[in-house]
Coordinates of C-alpha atoms in Angstrom, one line a residue:
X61 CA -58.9 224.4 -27.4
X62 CA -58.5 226.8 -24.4
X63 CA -54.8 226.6 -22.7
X64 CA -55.2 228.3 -19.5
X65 CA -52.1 228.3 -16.5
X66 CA -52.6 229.6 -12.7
X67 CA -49.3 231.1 -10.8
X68 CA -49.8 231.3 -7.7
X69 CA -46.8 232.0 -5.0
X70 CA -47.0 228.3 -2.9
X71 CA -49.5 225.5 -3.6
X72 CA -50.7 223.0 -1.4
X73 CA -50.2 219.1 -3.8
X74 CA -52.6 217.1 -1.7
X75 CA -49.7 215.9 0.8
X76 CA -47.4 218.9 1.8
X77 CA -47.7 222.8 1.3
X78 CA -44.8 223.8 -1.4
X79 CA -43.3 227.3 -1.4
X80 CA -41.8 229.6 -3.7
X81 CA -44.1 229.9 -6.5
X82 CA -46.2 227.5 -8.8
X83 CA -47.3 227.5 -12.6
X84 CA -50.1 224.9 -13.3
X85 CA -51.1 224.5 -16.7
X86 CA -54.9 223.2 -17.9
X87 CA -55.9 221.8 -20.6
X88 CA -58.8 219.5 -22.2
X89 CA -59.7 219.1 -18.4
X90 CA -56.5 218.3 -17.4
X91 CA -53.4 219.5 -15.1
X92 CA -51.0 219.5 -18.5
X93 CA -48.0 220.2 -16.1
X94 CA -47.0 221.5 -13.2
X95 CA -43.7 223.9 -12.6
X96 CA -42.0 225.0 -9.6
X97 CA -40.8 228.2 -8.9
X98 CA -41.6 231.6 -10.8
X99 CA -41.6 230.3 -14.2
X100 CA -42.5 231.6 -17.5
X101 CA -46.0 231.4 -19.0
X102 CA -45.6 229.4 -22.6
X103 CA -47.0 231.4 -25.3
X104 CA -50.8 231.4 -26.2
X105 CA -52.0 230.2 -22.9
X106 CA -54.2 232.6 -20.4
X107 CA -52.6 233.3 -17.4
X108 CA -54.2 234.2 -13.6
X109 CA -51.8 235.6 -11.4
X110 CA -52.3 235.3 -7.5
X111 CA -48.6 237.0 -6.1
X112 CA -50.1 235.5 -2.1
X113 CA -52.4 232.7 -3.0
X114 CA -52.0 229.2 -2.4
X115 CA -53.2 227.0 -5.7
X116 CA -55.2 223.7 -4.1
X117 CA -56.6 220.4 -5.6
X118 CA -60.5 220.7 -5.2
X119 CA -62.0 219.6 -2.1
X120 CA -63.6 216.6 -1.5
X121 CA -66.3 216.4 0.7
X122 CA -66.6 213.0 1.6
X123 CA -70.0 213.0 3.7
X124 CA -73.0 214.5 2.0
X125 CA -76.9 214.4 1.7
X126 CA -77.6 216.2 -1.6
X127 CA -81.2 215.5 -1.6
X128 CA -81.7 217.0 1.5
X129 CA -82.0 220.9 2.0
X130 CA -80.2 221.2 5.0
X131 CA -83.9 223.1 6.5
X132 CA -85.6 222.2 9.5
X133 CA -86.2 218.4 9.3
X134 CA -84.3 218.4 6.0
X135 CA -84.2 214.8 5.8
X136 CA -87.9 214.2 7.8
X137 CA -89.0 216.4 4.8
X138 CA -87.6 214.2 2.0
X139 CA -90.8 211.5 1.8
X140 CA -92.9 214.8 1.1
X141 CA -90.5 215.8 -2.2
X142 CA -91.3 214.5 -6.1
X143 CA -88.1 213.4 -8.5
X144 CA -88.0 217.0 -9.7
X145 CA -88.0 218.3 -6.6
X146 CA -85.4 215.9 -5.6
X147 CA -83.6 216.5 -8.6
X148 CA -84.1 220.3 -8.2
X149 CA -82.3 220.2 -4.4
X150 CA -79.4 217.7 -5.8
X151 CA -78.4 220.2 -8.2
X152 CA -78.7 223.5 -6.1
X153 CA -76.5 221.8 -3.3
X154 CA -74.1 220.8 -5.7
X155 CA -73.8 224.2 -7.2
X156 CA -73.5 225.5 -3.5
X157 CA -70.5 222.6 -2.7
X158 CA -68.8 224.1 -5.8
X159 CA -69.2 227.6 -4.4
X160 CA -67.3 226.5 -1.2
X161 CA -64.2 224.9 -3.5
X162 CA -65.6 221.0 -3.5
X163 CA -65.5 219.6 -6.6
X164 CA -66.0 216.1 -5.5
X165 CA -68.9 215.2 -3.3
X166 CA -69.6 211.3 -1.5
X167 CA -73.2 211.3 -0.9
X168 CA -74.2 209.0 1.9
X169 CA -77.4 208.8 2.1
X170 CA -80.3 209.8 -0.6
X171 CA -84.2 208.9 -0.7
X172 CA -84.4 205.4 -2.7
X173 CA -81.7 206.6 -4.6
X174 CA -82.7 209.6 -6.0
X175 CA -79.0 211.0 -6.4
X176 CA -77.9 207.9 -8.1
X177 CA -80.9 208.3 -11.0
X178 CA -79.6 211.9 -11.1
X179 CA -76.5 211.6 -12.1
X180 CA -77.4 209.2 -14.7
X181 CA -78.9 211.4 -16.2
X182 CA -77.0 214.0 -15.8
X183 CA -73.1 213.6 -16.3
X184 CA -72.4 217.4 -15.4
X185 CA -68.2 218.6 -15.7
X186 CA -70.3 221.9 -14.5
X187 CA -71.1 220.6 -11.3
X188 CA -69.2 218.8 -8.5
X189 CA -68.2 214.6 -9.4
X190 CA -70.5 212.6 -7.5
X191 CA -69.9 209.7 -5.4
X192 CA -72.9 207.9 -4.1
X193 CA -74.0 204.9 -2.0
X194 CA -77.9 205.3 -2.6
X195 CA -80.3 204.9 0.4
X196 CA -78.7 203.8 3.3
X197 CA -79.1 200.4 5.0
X198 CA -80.7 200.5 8.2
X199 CA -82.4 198.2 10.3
X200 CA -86.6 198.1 10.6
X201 CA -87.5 201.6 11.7
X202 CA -83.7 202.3 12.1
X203 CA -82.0 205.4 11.4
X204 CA -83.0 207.3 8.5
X205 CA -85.6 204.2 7.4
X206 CA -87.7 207.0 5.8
X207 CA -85.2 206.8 2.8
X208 CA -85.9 203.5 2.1
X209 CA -83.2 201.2 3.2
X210 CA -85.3 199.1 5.8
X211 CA -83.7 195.4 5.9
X212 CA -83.7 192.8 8.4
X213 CA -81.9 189.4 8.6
X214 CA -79.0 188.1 6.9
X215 CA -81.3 187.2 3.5
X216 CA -82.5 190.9 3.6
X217 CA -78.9 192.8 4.0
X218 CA -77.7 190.8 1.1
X219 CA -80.3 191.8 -1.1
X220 CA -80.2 195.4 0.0
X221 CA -76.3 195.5 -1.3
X222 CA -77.2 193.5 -4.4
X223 CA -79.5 196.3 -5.3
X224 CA -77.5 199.3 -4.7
X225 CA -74.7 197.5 -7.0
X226 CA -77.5 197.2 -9.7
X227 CA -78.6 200.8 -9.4
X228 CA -74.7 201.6 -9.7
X229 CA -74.2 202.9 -6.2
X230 CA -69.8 203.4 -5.7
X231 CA -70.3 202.0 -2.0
X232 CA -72.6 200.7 0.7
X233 CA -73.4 202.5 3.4
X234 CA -74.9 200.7 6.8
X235 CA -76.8 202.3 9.6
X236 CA -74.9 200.3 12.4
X237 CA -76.1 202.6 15.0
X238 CA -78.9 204.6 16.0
X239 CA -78.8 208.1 15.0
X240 CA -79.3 211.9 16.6
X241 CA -82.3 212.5 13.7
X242 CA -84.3 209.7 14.1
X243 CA -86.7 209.5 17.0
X244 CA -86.8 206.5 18.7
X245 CA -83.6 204.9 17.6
X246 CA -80.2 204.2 19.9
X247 CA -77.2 205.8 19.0
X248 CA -75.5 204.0 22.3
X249 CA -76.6 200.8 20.9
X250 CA -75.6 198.2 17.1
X251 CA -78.6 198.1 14.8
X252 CA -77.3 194.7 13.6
X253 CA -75.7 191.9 14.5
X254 CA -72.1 190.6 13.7
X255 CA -73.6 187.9 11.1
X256 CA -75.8 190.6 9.6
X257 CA -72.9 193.3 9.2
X258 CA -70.5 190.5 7.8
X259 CA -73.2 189.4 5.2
X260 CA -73.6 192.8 4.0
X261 CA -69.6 193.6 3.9
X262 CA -69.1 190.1 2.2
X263 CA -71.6 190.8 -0.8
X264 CA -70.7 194.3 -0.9
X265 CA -66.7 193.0 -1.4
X266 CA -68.2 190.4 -4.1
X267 CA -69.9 193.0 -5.9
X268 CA -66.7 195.3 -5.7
X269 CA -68.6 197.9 -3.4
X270 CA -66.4 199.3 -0.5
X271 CA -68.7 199.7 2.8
X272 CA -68.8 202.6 5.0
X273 CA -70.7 202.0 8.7
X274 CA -72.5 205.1 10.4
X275 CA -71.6 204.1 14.1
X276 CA -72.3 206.6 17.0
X277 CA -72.1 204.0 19.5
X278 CA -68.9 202.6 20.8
X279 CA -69.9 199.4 20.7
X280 CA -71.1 200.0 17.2
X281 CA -67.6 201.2 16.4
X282 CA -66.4 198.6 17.9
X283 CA -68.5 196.2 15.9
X284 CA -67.5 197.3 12.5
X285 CA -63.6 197.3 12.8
X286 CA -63.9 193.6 14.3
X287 CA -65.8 192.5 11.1
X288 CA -63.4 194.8 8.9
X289 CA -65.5 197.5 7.2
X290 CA -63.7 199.5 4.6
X291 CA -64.4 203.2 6.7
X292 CA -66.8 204.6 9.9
X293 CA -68.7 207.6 9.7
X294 CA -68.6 209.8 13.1
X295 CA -66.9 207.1 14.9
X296 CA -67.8 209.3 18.1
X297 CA -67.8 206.2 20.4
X298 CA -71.2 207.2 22.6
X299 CA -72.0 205.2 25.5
X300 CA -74.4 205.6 28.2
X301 CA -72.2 208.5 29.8
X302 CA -71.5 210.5 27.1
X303 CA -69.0 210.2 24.1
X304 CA -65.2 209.4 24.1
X305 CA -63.1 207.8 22.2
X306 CA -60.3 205.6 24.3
X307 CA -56.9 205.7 23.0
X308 CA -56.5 202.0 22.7
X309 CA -59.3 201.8 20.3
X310 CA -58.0 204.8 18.3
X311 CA -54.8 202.6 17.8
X312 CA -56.7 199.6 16.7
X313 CA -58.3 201.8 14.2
X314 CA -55.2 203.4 12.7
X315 CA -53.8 199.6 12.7
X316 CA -56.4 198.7 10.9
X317 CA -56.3 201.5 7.9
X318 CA -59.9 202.2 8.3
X319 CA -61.1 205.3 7.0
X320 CA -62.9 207.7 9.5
X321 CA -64.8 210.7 9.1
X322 CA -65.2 212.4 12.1
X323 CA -68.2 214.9 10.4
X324 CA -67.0 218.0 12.2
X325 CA -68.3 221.4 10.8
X326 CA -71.3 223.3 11.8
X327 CA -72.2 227.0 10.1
X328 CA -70.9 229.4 12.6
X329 CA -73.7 232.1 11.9
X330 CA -76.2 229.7 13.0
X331 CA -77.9 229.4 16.5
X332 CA -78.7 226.1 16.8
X333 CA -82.0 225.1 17.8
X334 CA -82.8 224.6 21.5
X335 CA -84.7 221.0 20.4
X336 CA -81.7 220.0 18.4
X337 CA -79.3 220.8 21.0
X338 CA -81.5 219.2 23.4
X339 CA -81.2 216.0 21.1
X340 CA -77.7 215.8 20.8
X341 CA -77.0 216.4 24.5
X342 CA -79.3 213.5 24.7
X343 CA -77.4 211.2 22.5
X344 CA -73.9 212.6 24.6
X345 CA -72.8 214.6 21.6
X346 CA -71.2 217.7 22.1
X347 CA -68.9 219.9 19.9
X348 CA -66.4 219.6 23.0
X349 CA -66.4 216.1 22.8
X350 CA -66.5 216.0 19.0
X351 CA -63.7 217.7 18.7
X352 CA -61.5 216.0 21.4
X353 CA -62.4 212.5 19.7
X354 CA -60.8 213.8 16.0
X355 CA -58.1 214.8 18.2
X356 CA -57.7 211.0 19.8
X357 CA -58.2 209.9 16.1
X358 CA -55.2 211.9 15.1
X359 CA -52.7 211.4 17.4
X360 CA -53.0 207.5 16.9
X361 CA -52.4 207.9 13.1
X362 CA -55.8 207.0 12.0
X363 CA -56.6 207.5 8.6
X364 CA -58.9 211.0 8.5
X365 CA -61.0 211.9 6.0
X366 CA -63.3 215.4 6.0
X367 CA -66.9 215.3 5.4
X368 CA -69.6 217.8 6.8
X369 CA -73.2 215.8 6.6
X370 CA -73.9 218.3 4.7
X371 CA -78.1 218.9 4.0
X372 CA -79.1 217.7 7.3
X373 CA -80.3 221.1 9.0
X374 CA -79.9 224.9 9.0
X375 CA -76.1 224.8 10.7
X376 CA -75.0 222.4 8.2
X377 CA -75.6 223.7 5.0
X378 CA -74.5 222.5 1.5
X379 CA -71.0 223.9 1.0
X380 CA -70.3 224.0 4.3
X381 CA -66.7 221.5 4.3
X382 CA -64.4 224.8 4.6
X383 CA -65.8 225.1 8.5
X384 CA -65.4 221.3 8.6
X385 CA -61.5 222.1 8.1
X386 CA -61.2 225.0 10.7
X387 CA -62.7 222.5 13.1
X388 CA -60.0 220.3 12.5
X389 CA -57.3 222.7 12.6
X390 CA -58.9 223.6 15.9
X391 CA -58.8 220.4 17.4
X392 CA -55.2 220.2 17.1
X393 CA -54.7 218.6 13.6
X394 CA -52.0 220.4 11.8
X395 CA -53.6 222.4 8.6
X396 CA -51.6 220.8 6.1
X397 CA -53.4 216.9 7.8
X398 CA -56.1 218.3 7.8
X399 CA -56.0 219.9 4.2
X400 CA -55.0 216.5 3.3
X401 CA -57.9 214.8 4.2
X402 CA -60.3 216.9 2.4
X403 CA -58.3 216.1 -0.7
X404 CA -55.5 213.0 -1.6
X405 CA -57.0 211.0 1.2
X406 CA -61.0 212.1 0.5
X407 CA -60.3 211.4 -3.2
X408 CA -58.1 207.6 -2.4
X409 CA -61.6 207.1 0.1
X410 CA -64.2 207.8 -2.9
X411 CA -62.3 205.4 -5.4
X412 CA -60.5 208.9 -7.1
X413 CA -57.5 208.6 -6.1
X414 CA -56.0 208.5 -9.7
X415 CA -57.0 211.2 -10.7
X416 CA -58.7 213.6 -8.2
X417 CA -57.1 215.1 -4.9
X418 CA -53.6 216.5 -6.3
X419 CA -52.0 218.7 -8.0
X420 CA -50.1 216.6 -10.5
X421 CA -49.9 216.5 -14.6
X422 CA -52.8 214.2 -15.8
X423 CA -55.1 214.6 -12.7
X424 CA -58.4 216.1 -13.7
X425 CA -58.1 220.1 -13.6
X426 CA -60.5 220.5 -10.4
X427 CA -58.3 223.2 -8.5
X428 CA -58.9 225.6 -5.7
X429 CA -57.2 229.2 -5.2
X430 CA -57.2 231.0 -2.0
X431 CA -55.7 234.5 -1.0
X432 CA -53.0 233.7 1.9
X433 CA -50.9 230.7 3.6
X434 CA -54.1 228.1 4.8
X435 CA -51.0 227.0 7.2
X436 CA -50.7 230.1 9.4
X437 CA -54.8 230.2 8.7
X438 CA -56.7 228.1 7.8
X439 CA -59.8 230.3 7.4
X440 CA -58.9 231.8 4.1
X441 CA -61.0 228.5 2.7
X442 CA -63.8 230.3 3.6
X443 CA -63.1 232.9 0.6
X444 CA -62.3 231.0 -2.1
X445 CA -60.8 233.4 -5.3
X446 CA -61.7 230.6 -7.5
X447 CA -62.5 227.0 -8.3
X448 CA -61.8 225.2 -11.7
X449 CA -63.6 222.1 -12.3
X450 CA -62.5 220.5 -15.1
X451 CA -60.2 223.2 -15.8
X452 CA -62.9 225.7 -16.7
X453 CA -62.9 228.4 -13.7
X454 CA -66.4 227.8 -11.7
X455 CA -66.5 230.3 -9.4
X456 CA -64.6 233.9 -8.9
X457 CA -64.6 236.2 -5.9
X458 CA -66.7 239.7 -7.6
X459 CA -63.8 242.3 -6.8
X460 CA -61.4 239.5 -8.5
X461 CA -62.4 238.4 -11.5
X462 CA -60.1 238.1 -14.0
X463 CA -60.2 241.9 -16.9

């Protein structure tokens, strides 16, 4: 039985950053306990000392495509891949999530639900916890219809959802609007009507599914808080001139508890495409305007979660949720909010709540440690010392592993 403990000199619990030191103790894949201050190690257990690091739950990532290989097209290319090569892509992207400190990924969108037959077969404590929702459902040549979620009509949506419950998807995930990667669809317009959308949130409840609306378009936004969905991906509010989010629907949202992941995060190394940026503009996106709408979201006490998209092109690569969090910062959300969402409130959104997204005796031992105070900057996410999932360490920075 390996014992081992982690002092570090403040740690962040999944709601507020605590100072003056911290001894977390691991065992059988468990947080064993948890001490304040500078206290002794107990005999027989391994020790890693960190005298300016800040001690973390795992991040969640709660907006991922693990099946896609975040290259040109990454999810045009999908139709062209076998299971193996699916298979093949899940696990490299989760190893690269677990690289970055996420050890619990939400994936929102695989081919016919490729990620859902991997982890079947393939209950990994090596890799990153998966979350899924299968393909997503989108309306006849809607948004990402390549993966295989095409349904039409009230009759259609409800045996989409009662499929992705019998392939053992966690949650439904609807294409309410058009998207930025999709030719041809409308990301200022709904895919489906108000019946449709209820008929797929009503099964989905039945079943026990949560469901989670893409929704560029304000109106689409708009459309899935009036029929009550459980969250809203983007939630960027794009109309014919552009994209803004208006206060009074901000409060609505935060009124309603509605989870929103504003999928902010884009590799910083990275010059974007001129076609991309070309479609975005197109579709009134902007990084300016991305960023001022997670503000709006904020201020109105809506309930935040972090996700990247993660997979879908060369500037959002797998492991790329640390960026995700300096965006945030950024945009005026305090770190310790914003650290927040990417862990208590990610894990509560994926159905974890109980035992991922804290740093508290019986949670499951998926931990993070950074070098420096993430409140005075946030960057030092981006260097990860280690990650322990399942209380074994993952991942160690060369020049610090442990004699």
């Amino acid at each position: 039985m390996t014992k081992r403990a982690v002092r570090a000199a403040r740690m962040f619990d999944g709601e507020r950053l605590v100072d003056g030191g911290v001894l977390v103790l691991l065992e059988d894949g468990r947080i064993a306990d948890v001490h304040r201050g500078w206290a002794e190690v107990p005999e027989g257990w391994s020790v890693r000392d960190v005298p300016d690091g800040t001690l973390l739950p795992g991040l969640v990532d709660a907006h991922v495509h693990l099946c896609a290989d975040a290259g040109p097209d990454a999810l045009g290319r999908l139709a062209e891949r076998s299971e193996p090569e699916l298979d093949a892509v899940v696990e490299a992207s989760l190893r690269a999530h677990l690289a970055a400190g996420v050890t619990t990924v939400r994936d929102l969108g695989d081919r016919r639900g490729a990620v859902l037959r991997w982890r079947d077969r393939k209950v990994r404590d090596d890799l990153p916890t998966v979350v899924g929702s299968g393909a997503p459902v989108t309306s006849v040549g809607g948004h990402c219809w390549s993966m295989g979620g095409e349904a039409s009509g009230v009759d259609g949506i409800i045996e989409a959802v009662r499929q992705r419950a019998a392939a053992g998807a966690d949650l439904v995930k609807v294409m309410a609007s058009g998207g930025v990667f999709t030719p041809g669809t409308d990301t200022t317009r709904p895919q489906f009507s108000d019946q449709e959308l209820t008929a797929a949130l009503t099964r989905a409840h039945d079943l026990g599914l949560p469901v989670t609306a893409h929704a560029h378009a304000l109106d689409a936004v708009e459309q899935a808080l009036r029929v009550g969905v459980d969250g809203i991906e983007h939630c960027t509010c794009v109309t014919a001139t552009g994209a803004h989010v208006p206060d009074e629907l901000a409060d609505r949202l935060a009124a309603s508890g509605v989870a929103v992941c504003a999928t902010l995060g884009t590799d910083p190394a990275v010059v974007t495409p001129p076609e991309v940026v070309a479609m975005a503009a197109r579709a009134g996106l902007s990084e300016a305007a991305l960023r001022e709408g997670a503000a709006t979201l904020y201020r109105a006490g809506v309930r935040l979660v972090a996700g990247s998209d993660a997979g879908l092109g060369p500037a959002k690569p797998h492991g790329i949720l640390p960026e995700t969090l300096v965006e945030y910062v950024a945009s005026g959300i305090p770190a310790t909010a914003a650290l927040a969402a990417a862990t208590s409130v990610g894990a509560e959104v994926c159905g974890l709540g109980r035992r991922k997204g804290r740093v508290q005796p019986g949670f499951d031992a998926d931990l993070l440690l950074v070098d420096g105070d993430p409140r005075s900057d946030i960057t030092v996410l981006r260097h990860p010392l280690a990650v322990y999932r399942a209380g074994v360490l993952a991942r160690v920075r060369h020049e610090d592993a442990p004699r």
